[in-house]
Amino acid sequence: MPPAHPFDDDKLREECGIFGVVGVTDAANFVTLGLHALQHRGQEAGGIVSYHPDHGFNSARRFGYVRDNFTSQKLMETLPGELGIGHVRYSTAGSKGQTQIRDVQPFFGEFSMGGAAIAHNGNITNADALRRELIERGSIFQSSSDSECIIHLMARSLQRNIPQRMEDALRRVEGAFSVVAMTRTKLIGVRDPLGVRPLVLGKLGDGWALSSETCALDIVGAEYVREIEPGEMVVITAEHGVDSIRPFRPKKSRFCIFEHVYFSRPDSIIGDRSVYETRRQIGVELAREMPVEADLVCPVPDSGTPAAIGYAFESGIPYGMGIIRNQYMGRTFIEPTEQIRNMGVRLKLNVNRALIKGKRVVLVDDSVVRGTTSRKIKEMILDAGAAEVHFRIASPPTAWPCFYGVDTPQREKLLAATMSEEEMRSHLGVDSLKFISLDGLYRAVGEASGRDAKSPQYCDACFSGEYPVEPSDMLEKGFQMKAAE
């Protein structure tokens, strides 16, 4: 299992990526490729379930990277069939360090009308209450995952077929969910009524694919068809294609705006917009809102790169790769001594001294979470001889935890939750620190008039503290929501 690294530990992390195909020979091979493209959404573990009429359902779950686990011919031969789904994951904040193989999705259930497997991206905000209720009624849970609640709710449904049982189950669920599931003949995809987490549909020869992002459709050669709409369920068969169902009461979409900022790969498409171009436009807006006199604009690699390009273009300040990322910092790197471990960020990043020395440097990053990495990078830049260091952040201050499928620290560990912008600047020890405004971020993602305060177009709870779905389990545990203004 990949160890935590001090560079990556200071980033918000999407917890899951999901992928499924139907109607293609050796479906599990396509699922493997799709999961490899979605590895950025979850690097702790992965799993695949396939179905073959002669061999039934088969599954494989492994800790670590897709490339290290699902590339052996011997393993892939155990996953035959033309129908398969897969999942890559991080652990949730509450279970970090305690994940067991039984927590790795997809989950499988055997029902009276046949088996079904399910993989879930998101977070069920009433999972604790559902779990208590189900256990009191006799359900026996095999994992610590909130996603397993869906299987148990399906088992207790009185509906006649599996898609209907899934509808029944998901109506009981609160929070954010994008789901891919499979029966013996059907591939199923569902998004929650708010559409918080992504899910897209692709055409793959005579078959079909569902994916968290379009970049995974690209890797398998599938044609992007459209997004699964908020509150939509699609039931897909090789013979009859796509059947669309609307099991939920319609609601206004609240897609996660941080998908635009950081989670999605820059070569993906969201809402018919290039993620790369959106991030570049964030940099343009940031330069308009927060200009500074400087000699060089540098990205904090790799997530800050498109915004830094946009900032340099708009400001007229030259762009340069002042920080170089070591692309070969793999999970097998040995840290044998305390001295080596204390090098921290330097193992993954190195400063381009010849470019930095004597310059007033603008560092562009996607976010500031705990601030630990930002401080280390600032020290590296100053050690290399920079005259000034100015941070420009391509998102508003992250002051609130996410409860919809993102691994976020407790609120008191978020720098912006306990400090003003000036206090953060002093804490990081930089000459200036500025964040894009929430309105500026909305303009960058295509909302020309900015954020509608009365009815926000996206879920931006991590910035605003305004949660579109009440996090009922966390409120039971004492979480204090933002007071109504």
Tab-separated table of C-alpha atoms in Angstrom, residues 6 9-10 345 369-377 415 427-428:
chain	number	residue	atom	x	y	z
A	6	PRO	CA	4.396	14.789	3.249
A	9	ASP	CA	-0.660	14.761	2.675
A	10	ASP	CA	-1.291	18.506	2.370
A	345	VAL	CA	9.191	17.709	0.276
A	369	VAL	CA	-5.092	23.035	3.343
A	370	ARG	CA	-2.867	22.669	6.412
A	371	GLY	CA	-0.136	24.915	5.040
A	372	THR	CA	2.682	22.508	5.919
A	373	THR	CA	3.816	21.970	2.336
A	374	SER	CA	3.475	25.662	1.453
A	375	ARG	CA	5.904	26.577	4.236
A	376	LYS	CA	8.453	23.993	3.087
A	377	ILE	CA	8.239	25.127	-0.533
A	415	LEU	CA	-5.414	26.787	8.173
A	427	HIS	CA	2.390	31.901	9.375
A	428	LEU	CA	3.704	30.864	5.949
